[in-house]
Tab-separated table of C-alpha atoms in Angstrom:
chain	number	residue	atom	x	y	z
O	21	MET	CA	0.540	-28.134	15.123
O	22	LYS	CA	-1.333	-25.972	12.596
O	23	LYS	CA	-2.063	-23.362	15.239
O	24	THR	CA	1.622	-23.172	16.169
O	25	LEU	CA	2.675	-22.672	12.566
O	26	ALA	CA	-0.002	-20.058	11.959
O	27	ALA	CA	1.027	-18.145	15.066
O	28	ALA	CA	4.661	-18.157	14.023
O	29	LEU	CA	3.846	-16.950	10.525
O	30	THR	CA	1.617	-14.214	11.869
O	31	ALA	CA	4.221	-12.999	14.329
O	32	ILE	CA	6.907	-12.862	11.647
O	33	LEU	CA	4.872	-11.308	8.870
O	34	ILE	CA	2.814	-8.822	10.866
O	35	TRP	CA	4.941	-6.667	13.139
O	36	ALA	CA	2.322	-4.028	13.971
O	37	GLN	CA	-1.380	-4.570	14.648
O	38	PRO	CA	-3.473	-2.776	12.001
O	39	ALA	CA	-5.670	0.035	13.237
O	40	HIS	CA	-8.871	-1.470	11.853
O	41	ALA	CA	-8.716	-4.172	14.514
O	42	GLN	CA	-9.864	-1.592	17.060
O	43	SER	CA	-12.413	1.207	16.914
O	44	LEU	CA	-11.439	4.647	15.713
O	45	LEU	CA	-12.329	7.688	17.819
O	46	ARG	CA	-12.915	10.916	15.894
O	47	ASP	CA	-12.880	14.185	17.836
O	48	ALA	CA	-12.220	17.633	16.386
O	49	GLU	CA	-10.452	19.017	19.456
O	50	THR	CA	-8.197	15.980	19.852
O	51	GLU	CA	-7.203	15.882	16.192
O	52	ALA	CA	-6.430	19.620	16.237
O	53	LEU	CA	-4.225	19.116	19.310
O	54	PHE	CA	-2.289	16.283	17.660
O	55	LYS	CA	-1.734	18.399	14.558
O	56	ASP	CA	-0.540	21.457	16.464
O	57	MET	CA	1.706	19.633	18.955
O	58	SER	CA	3.352	17.659	16.156
O	59	ALA	CA	3.774	20.407	13.541
O	60	PRO	CA	7.345	21.458	14.515
O	61	LEU	CA	8.371	17.811	14.850
O	62	VAL	CA	6.935	16.915	11.440
O	63	LYS	CA	8.887	19.793	9.932
O	64	ALA	CA	12.067	18.715	11.735
O	65	ALA	CA	11.593	15.207	10.304
O	66	GLY	CA	11.492	16.636	6.785
O	67	LEU	CA	7.862	15.648	6.265
O	68	ASN	CA	4.934	17.714	5.008
O	69	PRO	CA	2.434	18.513	7.793
O	70	ARG	CA	-0.414	18.196	5.296
O	71	ASP	CA	0.550	14.591	4.589
O	72	VAL	CA	0.936	13.362	8.184
O	73	GLN	CA	-2.308	12.302	9.832
O	74	PHE	CA	-3.170	11.175	13.351
O	75	ALA	CA	-5.779	8.666	14.474
O	76	LEU	CA	-6.958	7.928	18.004
O	77	ILE	CA	-7.673	4.253	18.669
O	78	ASN	CA	-10.035	3.136	21.433
O	79	ASP	CA	-7.646	0.763	23.190
O	80	ASP	CA	-6.607	1.052	26.831
O	81	SER	CA	-3.088	-0.275	26.239
O	82	ILE	CA	-0.197	2.189	26.225
O	83	ASN	CA	0.841	2.121	22.598
O	84	ALA	CA	1.318	4.076	19.380
O	85	PHE	CA	2.314	2.791	15.963
O	86	VAL	CA	2.492	3.319	12.230
O	87	VAL	CA	1.563	0.623	9.709
O	88	GLY	CA	1.981	2.326	6.369
O	89	GLY	CA	1.648	5.677	4.719
O	90	GLN	CA	2.016	8.632	7.044
O	91	VAL	CA	-0.649	7.951	9.658
O	92	VAL	CA	0.328	7.834	13.338
O	93	TYR	CA	-2.075	5.737	15.423
O	94	ILE	CA	-2.260	6.593	19.118
O	95	HIS	CA	-4.072	4.424	21.653
O	96	SER	CA	-6.467	6.076	24.094
O	97	GLY	CA	-4.597	4.275	26.879
O	98	LEU	CA	-1.467	6.235	26.050
O	99	ILE	CA	-3.256	9.564	26.457
O	100	GLN	CA	-4.723	8.425	29.767
O	101	ALA	CA	-1.296	7.280	31.022
O	102	ALA	CA	0.530	10.451	29.987
O	103	ASP	CA	0.925	13.258	32.507
O	104	ASN	CA	1.559	16.055	30.060
O	105	ALA	CA	1.602	17.089	26.415
O	106	ASN	CA	5.398	16.948	26.225
O	107	GLN	CA	5.333	13.204	26.926
O	108	VAL	CA	2.969	12.684	23.992
O	109	GLN	CA	5.250	14.822	21.813
O	110	GLY	CA	8.083	12.431	22.613
O	111	VAL	CA	5.968	9.472	21.489
O	112	ILE	CA	4.948	11.281	18.300
O	113	ALA	CA	8.588	12.130	17.564
O	114	HIS	CA	9.438	8.427	17.854
O	115	GLU	CA	6.663	7.389	15.448
O	116	LEU	CA	7.726	10.096	12.988
O	117	GLY	CA	11.148	8.488	13.116
O	118	HIS	CA	9.625	5.251	11.809
O	119	ILE	CA	7.975	7.177	8.949
O	120	ALA	CA	10.929	9.364	7.992
O	121	ASP	CA	13.416	6.486	8.256
O	122	GLY	CA	11.276	4.315	5.976
O	123	HIS	CA	10.863	1.483	8.467
O	124	ILE	CA	7.485	0.329	7.201
O	125	VAL	CA	8.565	0.484	3.568
O	126	ASN	CA	11.718	-1.507	4.391
O	127	ALA	CA	10.026	-4.059	6.648
O	128	ASP	CA	10.888	-6.820	4.153
O	129	ALA	CA	14.524	-6.439	5.158
O	130	GLY	CA	13.546	-7.975	8.469
O	131	THR	CA	10.876	-10.421	7.403
O	132	ARG	CA	12.767	-11.990	4.487
O	133	PRO	CA	15.737	-13.370	6.485
O	134	ALA	CA	13.398	-14.526	9.266
O	135	MET	CA	11.120	-16.253	6.789
O	136	ALA	CA	14.107	-17.915	5.085
O	137	ILE	CA	15.166	-19.438	8.417
O	138	TYR	CA	11.597	-20.495	9.133
O	139	LEU	CA	11.051	-22.149	5.742
O	140	LEU	CA	14.421	-23.946	5.853
O	141	SER	CA	13.579	-25.396	9.264
O	142	MET	CA	10.215	-26.528	7.907
O	143	VAL	CA	11.845	-28.341	4.979
O	144	LEU	CA	14.430	-30.051	7.208
O	145	GLY	CA	11.868	-30.897	9.882
O	146	LEU	CA	9.402	-32.398	7.433
O	147	ALA	CA	12.199	-34.380	5.800
O	148	ALA	CA	13.244	-35.796	9.167
O	149	THR	CA	9.636	-36.653	9.971
O	150	ALA	CA	9.191	-38.385	6.632
O	151	ALA	CA	12.343	-40.423	7.341
O	152	GLY	CA	10.783	-41.699	10.543
O	153	ALA	CA	12.416	-39.325	13.025
O	154	GLY	CA	9.200	-37.583	14.111
O	155	GLU	CA	10.461	-36.132	17.385
O	156	ALA	CA	13.660	-34.905	15.758
O	157	GLY	CA	11.651	-33.287	12.967
O	158	MET	CA	9.422	-31.501	15.431
O	159	GLY	CA	12.503	-30.316	17.286
O	160	VAL	CA	14.058	-28.926	14.117
O	161	MET	CA	10.857	-27.042	13.262
O	162	ALA	CA	10.488	-25.655	16.789
O	163	ALA	CA	14.120	-24.523	16.813
O	164	GLY	CA	13.644	-22.913	13.414
O	165	GLN	CA	10.580	-21.020	14.570
O	166	GLN	CA	12.504	-19.760	17.596
O	167	ALA	CA	15.487	-18.721	15.482
O	168	ALA	CA	13.263	-16.989	12.901
O	169	MET	CA	11.392	-15.125	15.600
O	170	GLY	CA	14.648	-14.085	17.243
O	171	LYS	CA	16.002	-12.827	13.919
O	172	PHE	CA	12.895	-10.758	13.269
O	173	LEU	CA	12.709	-9.348	16.802
O	174	ALA	CA	16.370	-8.311	16.665
O	175	PHE	CA	15.576	-6.411	13.470
O	176	SER	CA	12.553	-4.810	15.136
O	177	ARG	CA	14.589	-3.714	18.189
O	178	THR	CA	17.164	-2.142	15.890
O	179	GLN	CA	14.456	-0.143	14.148
O	180	GLU	CA	13.028	0.973	17.497
O	181	SER	CA	16.445	2.172	18.646
O	182	THR	CA	16.891	4.049	15.374
O	183	ALA	CA	13.475	5.692	15.801
O	184	ASP	CA	14.457	6.731	19.346
O	185	ALA	CA	17.595	8.405	18.007
O	186	SER	CA	15.602	10.167	15.291
O	187	ALA	CA	13.047	11.320	17.877
O	188	VAL	CA	15.781	12.966	19.958
O	189	LYS	CA	17.106	14.669	16.832
O	190	TYR	CA	13.659	16.004	15.893
O	191	LEU	CA	12.958	17.271	19.412
O	192	ASN	CA	16.286	19.109	19.464
O	193	ALA	CA	15.771	20.584	15.991
O	194	ALA	CA	12.270	21.745	16.930
O	195	GLY	CA	13.478	23.337	20.168
O	196	ILE	CA	11.275	21.071	22.274
O	197	THR	CA	12.526	19.607	25.520
O	198	GLY	CA	12.997	15.861	25.675
O	199	LYS	CA	12.155	15.679	29.376
O	200	GLY	CA	8.723	14.317	28.539
O	201	MET	CA	10.204	11.539	26.436
O	202	LEU	CA	12.445	10.423	29.302
O	203	SER	CA	9.679	10.649	31.893
O	204	PHE	CA	7.296	8.645	29.709
O	205	PHE	CA	9.835	5.866	29.317
O	206	LYS	CA	10.072	5.853	33.107
O	207	ILE	CA	6.307	5.245	33.233
O	208	LEU	CA	6.823	2.273	30.919
O	209	GLN	CA	9.742	1.140	33.063
O	210	GLN	CA	7.509	1.115	36.128
O	211	GLN	CA	5.125	-1.169	34.233
O	212	GLU	CA	8.015	-3.520	33.528
O	213	TYR	CA	8.929	-3.506	37.224
O	214	ARG	CA	5.349	-4.375	38.148
O	215	TYR	CA	5.376	-7.235	35.712
O	216	GLY	CA	8.796	-8.325	36.922
O	217	VAL	CA	11.791	-7.456	34.765
O	218	GLY	CA	13.307	-10.820	35.633
O	219	LYS	CA	10.419	-12.512	33.826
O	220	ILE	CA	11.008	-10.536	30.626
O	221	ASP	CA	13.340	-12.022	28.040
O	222	PRO	CA	14.955	-8.929	26.442
O	223	PHE	CA	15.752	-10.924	23.311
O	224	MET	CA	12.092	-11.815	22.742
O	225	GLN	CA	10.778	-8.232	22.735
O	226	THR	CA	9.942	-6.012	19.766
O	227	HIS	CA	11.391	-3.013	21.671
O	228	PRO	CA	14.508	-2.633	23.814
O	229	LEU	CA	13.664	-2.575	27.525
O	230	SER	CA	12.758	0.900	28.790
O	231	GLY	CA	15.756	1.125	31.122
O	232	GLU	CA	18.096	0.522	28.199
O	233	ARG	CA	16.321	3.154	26.116
O	234	ILE	CA	16.511	5.713	28.924
O	235	GLN	CA	20.223	5.056	29.360
O	236	THR	CA	20.866	5.411	25.626
O	237	MET	CA	18.945	8.673	25.175
O	238	THR	CA	19.646	10.554	28.403
O	239	ALA	CA	22.981	12.069	27.430
O	240	ASP	CA	21.749	13.495	24.113
O	241	ILE	CA	18.490	14.771	25.599
O	242	THR	CA	20.097	16.498	28.584
O	243	ALA	CA	22.784	18.044	26.352
O	244	SER	CA	20.160	19.722	24.169
O	245	PRO	CA	19.820	23.530	24.484
O	246	ALA	CA	16.072	22.931	24.747
O	247	TYR	CA	16.345	20.561	27.716
O	248	ASN	CA	15.463	23.166	30.344
O	249	LYS	CA	13.060	25.041	28.089
O	250	PRO	CA	9.608	25.152	29.739
O	251	ALA	CA	6.894	23.133	28.068
O	252	ASP	CA	4.264	25.094	26.160
O	253	PRO	CA	1.584	25.987	28.759
O	254	ALA	CA	-1.093	26.424	26.072
O	255	LEU	CA	-0.486	22.915	24.742
O	256	GLN	CA	-0.566	21.534	28.270
O	257	GLU	CA	-3.927	23.204	28.931
O	258	ARG	CA	-5.322	21.737	25.728
O	259	PHE	CA	-3.902	18.320	26.577
O	260	LEU	CA	-5.556	18.273	30.001
O	261	ARG	CA	-8.895	19.124	28.397
O	262	VAL	CA	-8.555	16.379	25.790
O	263	LYS	CA	-7.470	13.861	28.410
O	264	ALA	CA	-10.458	14.674	30.618
O	265	LYS	CA	-12.867	14.472	27.687
O	266	LEU	CA	-11.376	11.118	26.670
O	267	ILE	CA	-11.636	9.676	30.175
O	268	GLY	CA	-15.273	10.768	30.348
O	269	TYR	CA	-15.991	9.209	26.972
O	270	VAL	CA	-14.217	5.837	27.171
O	271	GLY	CA	-14.401	5.194	30.918
O	272	THR	CA	-17.394	4.081	32.922
O	273	PRO	CA	-19.281	6.848	34.756
O	274	THR	CA	-18.030	5.441	38.062
O	275	GLN	CA	-14.412	5.549	36.926
O	276	THR	CA	-14.823	9.095	35.669
O	277	LEU	CA	-16.392	10.310	38.913
O	278	ASN	CA	-13.603	8.691	40.912
O	279	THR	CA	-11.039	10.584	38.822
O	280	TYR	CA	-13.023	13.837	38.723
O	281	PRO	CA	-15.199	13.936	41.880
O	282	LEU	CA	-17.933	16.531	42.323
O	283	SER	CA	-15.630	18.519	44.614
O	284	ASP	CA	-13.448	19.218	41.557
O	285	GLN	CA	-14.886	22.279	39.831
O	286	SER	CA	-12.148	22.635	37.234
O	287	VAL	CA	-12.916	22.909	33.531
O	288	TYR	CA	-11.398	19.452	33.047
O	289	ALA	CA	-13.727	17.913	35.612
O	290	HIS	CA	-16.811	19.537	34.054
O	291	TYR	CA	-15.700	18.218	30.673
O	292	ALA	CA	-15.233	14.644	31.909
O	293	ARG	CA	-18.433	14.574	33.956
O	294	ALA	CA	-20.514	15.990	31.079
O	295	TYR	CA	-19.672	12.935	28.996
O	296	ALA	CA	-19.945	10.560	31.962
O	297	TYR	CA	-23.428	11.729	32.908
O	298	HIS	CA	-24.516	11.731	29.262
O	299	LYS	CA	-23.342	8.144	28.816
O	300	GLY	CA	-24.871	7.143	32.128
O	301	GLY	CA	-28.321	8.430	31.203
O	302	TYR	CA	-28.473	11.517	33.431
O	303	PRO	CA	-29.371	14.280	30.946
O	304	ASP	CA	-30.063	16.954	33.558
O	305	LYS	CA	-26.688	16.419	35.217
O	306	ALA	CA	-24.970	16.352	31.815
O	307	ASP	CA	-26.666	19.659	30.902
O	308	ALA	CA	-25.490	21.206	34.169
O	309	GLU	CA	-21.894	20.223	33.430
O	310	ASP	CA	-21.896	21.499	29.852
O	311	ASP	CA	-23.618	24.707	31.009
O	312	ALA	CA	-20.691	25.205	33.400
O	313	LEU	CA	-18.276	24.799	30.500
O	314	VAL	CA	-20.066	27.331	28.300
O	315	LYS	CA	-20.321	29.745	31.216
O	316	ALA	CA	-16.544	29.528	31.699
O	317	ALA	CA	-15.866	30.170	27.991
O	318	PRO	CA	-19.039	31.226	26.117
O	319	HIS	CA	-17.423	31.174	22.677
O	320	ASP	CA	-15.246	28.096	22.898
O	321	PRO	CA	-16.229	25.989	19.855
O	322	TYR	CA	-15.511	22.677	21.591
O	323	PHE	CA	-17.576	23.522	24.670
O	324	LEU	CA	-20.409	24.586	22.380
O	325	GLU	CA	-19.978	21.371	20.412
O	326	VAL	CA	-20.364	19.147	23.473
O	327	LYS	CA	-23.413	21.121	24.592
O	328	GLY	CA	-25.037	20.748	21.184
O	329	GLN	CA	-24.089	17.073	20.928
O	330	ILE	CA	-25.640	16.246	24.298
O	331	LEU	CA	-28.823	18.114	23.424
O	332	LEU	CA	-29.039	16.388	20.036
O	333	GLU	CA	-28.497	12.912	21.449
O	334	ALA	CA	-30.997	13.639	24.211
O	335	GLY	CA	-33.681	14.135	21.551
O	336	LYS	CA	-33.630	17.955	21.507
O	337	PRO	CA	-32.281	18.774	18.016
O	338	ALA	CA	-33.982	22.171	17.788
O	339	GLU	CA	-32.244	23.307	21.001
O	340	ALA	CA	-28.941	21.928	19.699
O	341	LEU	CA	-28.936	24.133	16.595
O	342	ALA	CA	-27.743	27.367	18.195
O	343	PRO	CA	-24.651	25.979	19.970
O	344	LEU	CA	-23.745	23.738	17.020
O	345	ARG	CA	-24.144	26.534	14.487
O	346	GLU	CA	-21.863	28.786	16.529
O	347	ALA	CA	-19.381	25.949	17.066
O	348	THR	CA	-19.284	25.326	13.312
O	349	GLU	CA	-18.695	29.007	12.576
O	350	LEU	CA	-16.044	29.457	15.278
O	351	SER	CA	-14.184	26.331	14.143
O	352	ARG	CA	-14.229	27.511	10.527
O	353	SER	CA	-16.495	24.654	9.521
O	354	ASN	CA	-14.460	21.868	11.079
O	355	PRO	CA	-15.841	18.814	9.239
O	356	LEU	CA	-16.567	16.768	12.368
O	357	ILE	CA	-18.395	19.601	14.112
O	358	ALA	CA	-20.184	20.563	10.882
O	359	THR	CA	-21.354	16.960	10.461
O	360	THR	CA	-22.965	17.033	13.904
O	361	PHE	CA	-24.602	20.351	13.035
O	362	GLY	CA	-25.902	18.935	9.747
O	363	HIS	CA	-27.262	15.918	11.607
O	364	ALA	CA	-29.096	18.230	14.032
O	365	LEU	CA	-30.616	20.230	11.162
O	366	ILE	CA	-31.979	17.012	9.639
O	367	ALA	CA	-33.160	15.672	13.002
O	368	THR	CA	-35.463	18.685	13.487
O	369	GLU	CA	-37.591	17.228	10.649
O	370	ASN	CA	-38.196	20.804	9.565
O	371	LYS	CA	-38.011	21.066	5.758
O	372	ALA	CA	-36.888	24.683	6.080
O	373	ASN	CA	-33.603	23.422	7.610
O	374	TYR	CA	-32.762	20.973	4.824
O	375	PRO	CA	-31.068	23.427	2.391
O	376	GLU	CA	-28.722	24.567	5.165
O	377	ALA	CA	-28.021	20.938	6.058
O	378	ILE	CA	-27.009	20.203	2.462
O	379	LYS	CA	-24.689	23.192	2.375
O	380	VAL	CA	-23.079	22.343	5.714
O	381	LEU	CA	-22.642	18.657	4.922
O	382	ARG	CA	-21.242	19.239	1.441
O	383	THR	CA	-18.586	21.451	3.011
O	384	ALA	CA	-17.879	18.749	5.598
O	385	VAL	CA	-17.340	15.939	3.075
O	386	ALA	CA	-15.242	18.205	0.850
O	387	ARG	CA	-12.841	18.760	3.746
O	388	ASP	CA	-12.938	15.222	5.128
O	389	THR	CA	-13.834	12.618	2.527
O	390	GLU	CA	-13.090	9.746	4.953
O	391	ASN	CA	-16.159	10.370	7.081
O	392	PRO	CA	-18.860	7.764	6.417
O	393	PHE	CA	-21.295	9.323	8.889
O	394	ALA	CA	-21.161	12.640	7.019
O	395	TRP	CA	-21.921	10.844	3.752
O	396	LEU	CA	-24.795	9.017	5.446
O	397	GLN	CA	-26.297	12.300	6.621
O	398	LEU	CA	-25.801	13.961	3.245
O	399	GLY	CA	-27.486	11.036	1.506
O	400	THR	CA	-30.364	11.237	3.979
O	401	VAL	CA	-31.040	14.927	3.382
O	402	TYR	CA	-30.779	14.501	-0.386
O	403	GLU	CA	-33.408	11.770	-0.183
O	404	LEU	CA	-35.625	13.933	2.022
O	405	THR	CA	-35.468	16.731	-0.540
O	406	GLY	CA	-36.224	14.404	-3.460
O	407	ASP	CA	-32.725	14.459	-4.992
O	408	GLU	CA	-32.445	10.705	-5.516
O	409	PRO	CA	-29.420	10.794	-7.870
O	410	ARG	CA	-27.253	12.628	-5.336
O	411	ALA	CA	-28.585	10.448	-2.556
O	412	MET	CA	-27.298	7.498	-4.587
O	413	LEU	CA	-23.947	9.264	-5.061
O	414	ALA	CA	-23.623	9.691	-1.291
O	415	THR	CA	-24.406	5.982	-0.873
O	416	ALA	CA	-21.748	5.168	-3.458
O	417	GLU	CA	-19.188	7.283	-1.605
O	418	ARG	CA	-19.929	5.526	1.671
O	419	ALA	CA	-19.894	2.061	0.113
O	420	SER	CA	-16.614	2.782	-1.624
O	421	MET	CA	-15.120	3.934	1.667
O	422	ASN	CA	-16.285	0.732	3.363
O	423	GLY	CA	-14.909	-1.525	0.627
O	424	ASP	CA	-18.313	-2.595	-0.724
O	425	SER	CA	-17.559	-2.335	-4.434
O	426	ARG	CA	-20.799	-3.983	-5.579
O	427	THR	CA	-22.972	-1.397	-3.805
O	428	ALA	CA	-20.601	1.395	-4.838
O	429	ALA	CA	-20.781	0.457	-8.515
O	430	TYR	CA	-24.575	0.047	-8.549
O	431	SER	CA	-25.204	3.305	-6.670
O	432	ALA	CA	-22.692	5.285	-8.726
O	433	ARG	CA	-24.296	4.160	-12.003
O	434	ALA	CA	-27.727	5.062	-10.663
O	435	ALA	CA	-26.386	8.496	-9.735
O	436	MET	CA	-24.894	9.009	-13.215
O	437	ALA	CA	-28.269	8.283	-14.778
O	438	GLY	CA	-29.874	11.233	-13.003
O	439	ILE	CA	-27.067	13.809	-12.677
O	440	PRO	CA	-26.299	16.137	-15.619
O	441	LYS	CA	-23.440	14.704	-17.650
O	442	ASN	CA	-19.896	16.079	-17.167
O	443	THR	CA	-20.766	18.037	-14.024
O	444	PRO	CA	-18.422	17.524	-11.019
O	445	ASP	CA	-20.915	15.180	-9.303
O	446	TRP	CA	-21.366	13.127	-12.494
O	447	ILE	CA	-17.593	12.829	-12.968
O	448	ARG	CA	-17.193	11.741	-9.360
O	449	ALA	CA	-19.882	9.094	-9.789
O	450	GLN	CA	-18.127	7.862	-12.926
O	451	ASP	CA	-14.808	7.583	-11.049
O	452	ILE	CA	-16.421	5.532	-8.274
O	453	ALA	CA	-18.200	3.265	-10.757
O	454	MET	CA	-14.987	2.573	-12.693
O	455	THR	CA	-12.895	1.967	-9.563
O	456	ALA	CA	-15.524	-0.323	-8.055
O	457	GLN	CA	-15.917	-2.281	-11.293
O	458	ASN	CA	-12.144	-2.731	-11.555
O	459	ASP	CA	-12.093	-4.091	-8.013
O	460	MET	CA	-14.851	-6.578	-8.805
O	461	ASP	CA	-13.097	-7.652	-12.016
O	462	ASP	CA	-9.823	-8.176	-10.121
O	463	ASN	CA	-11.519	-10.127	-7.308
O	464	PRO	CA	-14.223	-12.278	-8.975
O	465	LYS	CA	-14.374	-14.812	-6.130
O	466	LYS	CA	-15.045	-12.093	-3.572
O	467	TYR	CA	-17.997	-10.741	-5.546
O	468	LYS	CA	-19.338	-14.028	-6.923
O	469	ARG	CA	-23.115	-13.988	-6.715
O	470	ARG	CA	-24.630	-16.634	-4.481
C-alpha cells in the first residue's frame, strides 16, 4: 500500500529524471560540437547562447531532457542511436522548445490539478475504509491514482506537442532542414514497433506516439524552404568523430571492435579503438591507434588530447606533456584539456613543472568553475608548493560544489586566515564561508554533529 502511494506521488510530482541520477560525461570535443550545432537554434528560440548549456549523460537509453534552468541533458544512448548530426539538432530544437516555452517553470500547472484529484480520492477512500467499506475505499483510491496520473500525462503530452511545434519553427528560422527530426522519430517509431504498438496505451505515455508526431510535423517540415538544404558536412564529420569516441569510451572493447573492426582504417575507427584498447589494458595497441590519429592530423587538438591522456593514464606523464601542451594551446586553453595538462605537469613530480601547473589550472577553473577535478588538482599543486591557504581555498571550492557546506565553511575560513585580506582570493573565500554557514544555519538537522 505505502509503495503504491509513493510510486504514484513520485510519478505525478517528478516528470523528468534529474541528471544527477546518472553519471556525467565531460569531453571538450563533444561539448564544443553541441554548442556549435545548437547556436543557430538557440538564437532562433530567442535565447542567449552563453546561457544555454549541454550535458552528456552516461545512459544507454535514447533520451534527452531539461529539468530546470537552461541546461539540455542528452543521453549517450541518443548519440549512439543517431545516424547524423541533423537528427541530434532536431532533438536539441525540441528541448529548446521546452526551455523557451517555459514548460519547466510552469510544471505546476500540470501537477496541481493532478495532485488535487489524487488527494481528493485519498480523502474519500480513507473515509470509506473508516466506515467499514475497505474494498470500496481501496477502489476509490486506485481510481483516483489512475485519474490523477491520466490528468498529468495528458498535460505532459500537450507540452511535448508544443515543444515539437516550437522545434519545427526554430529549425525553419535557422535555415536548418527538419529531415533529421523526422528520420529520428522514425527510429523511435521502429522501437515502438519492436515493443508492439498494440501493447502501448497512448493515454498512459508522457509523449505522443512517434507515428502521431511524424504525422503532425511532416507538412510543416516539408514545406520549409530549408527542407532540401544539404546538412552541414563539417558538422556531420565532427558528429561521426564524437560518436566513435563515445562508443569507444562507454562500450566494452568487444562491442567497439565489432562496430569498428581492424579492417576499418577510418579516422572514426582509430578514435574508437584507441579508447577501447586503452580501457581494455592494451597500451601498445592504444598508442598505435592514437599515433594514427595524430599522423592523419598532426595539429588537431582533440587527437593530441587523446594521445596525451592515454600516455598520462598509462603512467607516462613526462611523455604526455608535449601533446597536452600543444592541445591546450590549440584549443585556446579549453578548461577540460587544460585540466588534463595540469594533471600531467603535477604527475611528473618535477618541482620545476609546478608553477606552470598552477597557471594552467587557475585558467581552467576561471573558465569552468563547475569542474571538481580541476579544483582537486589545483589544491594538490598548491599543497606541493607550500601554499596551504590556497590549497584550503581549492578544497573549499570543491566542497561547496559537492554540497558539503561543513567542509566548505571550515576550509574557507582556514584560507582567509592565510590569504592577504581583501585580495580576490580572500574575498572568494569569504563568499564561500558565508554561503556555507547560511546553508548550515538553514538546515541544522542536516549538519547536526553526531
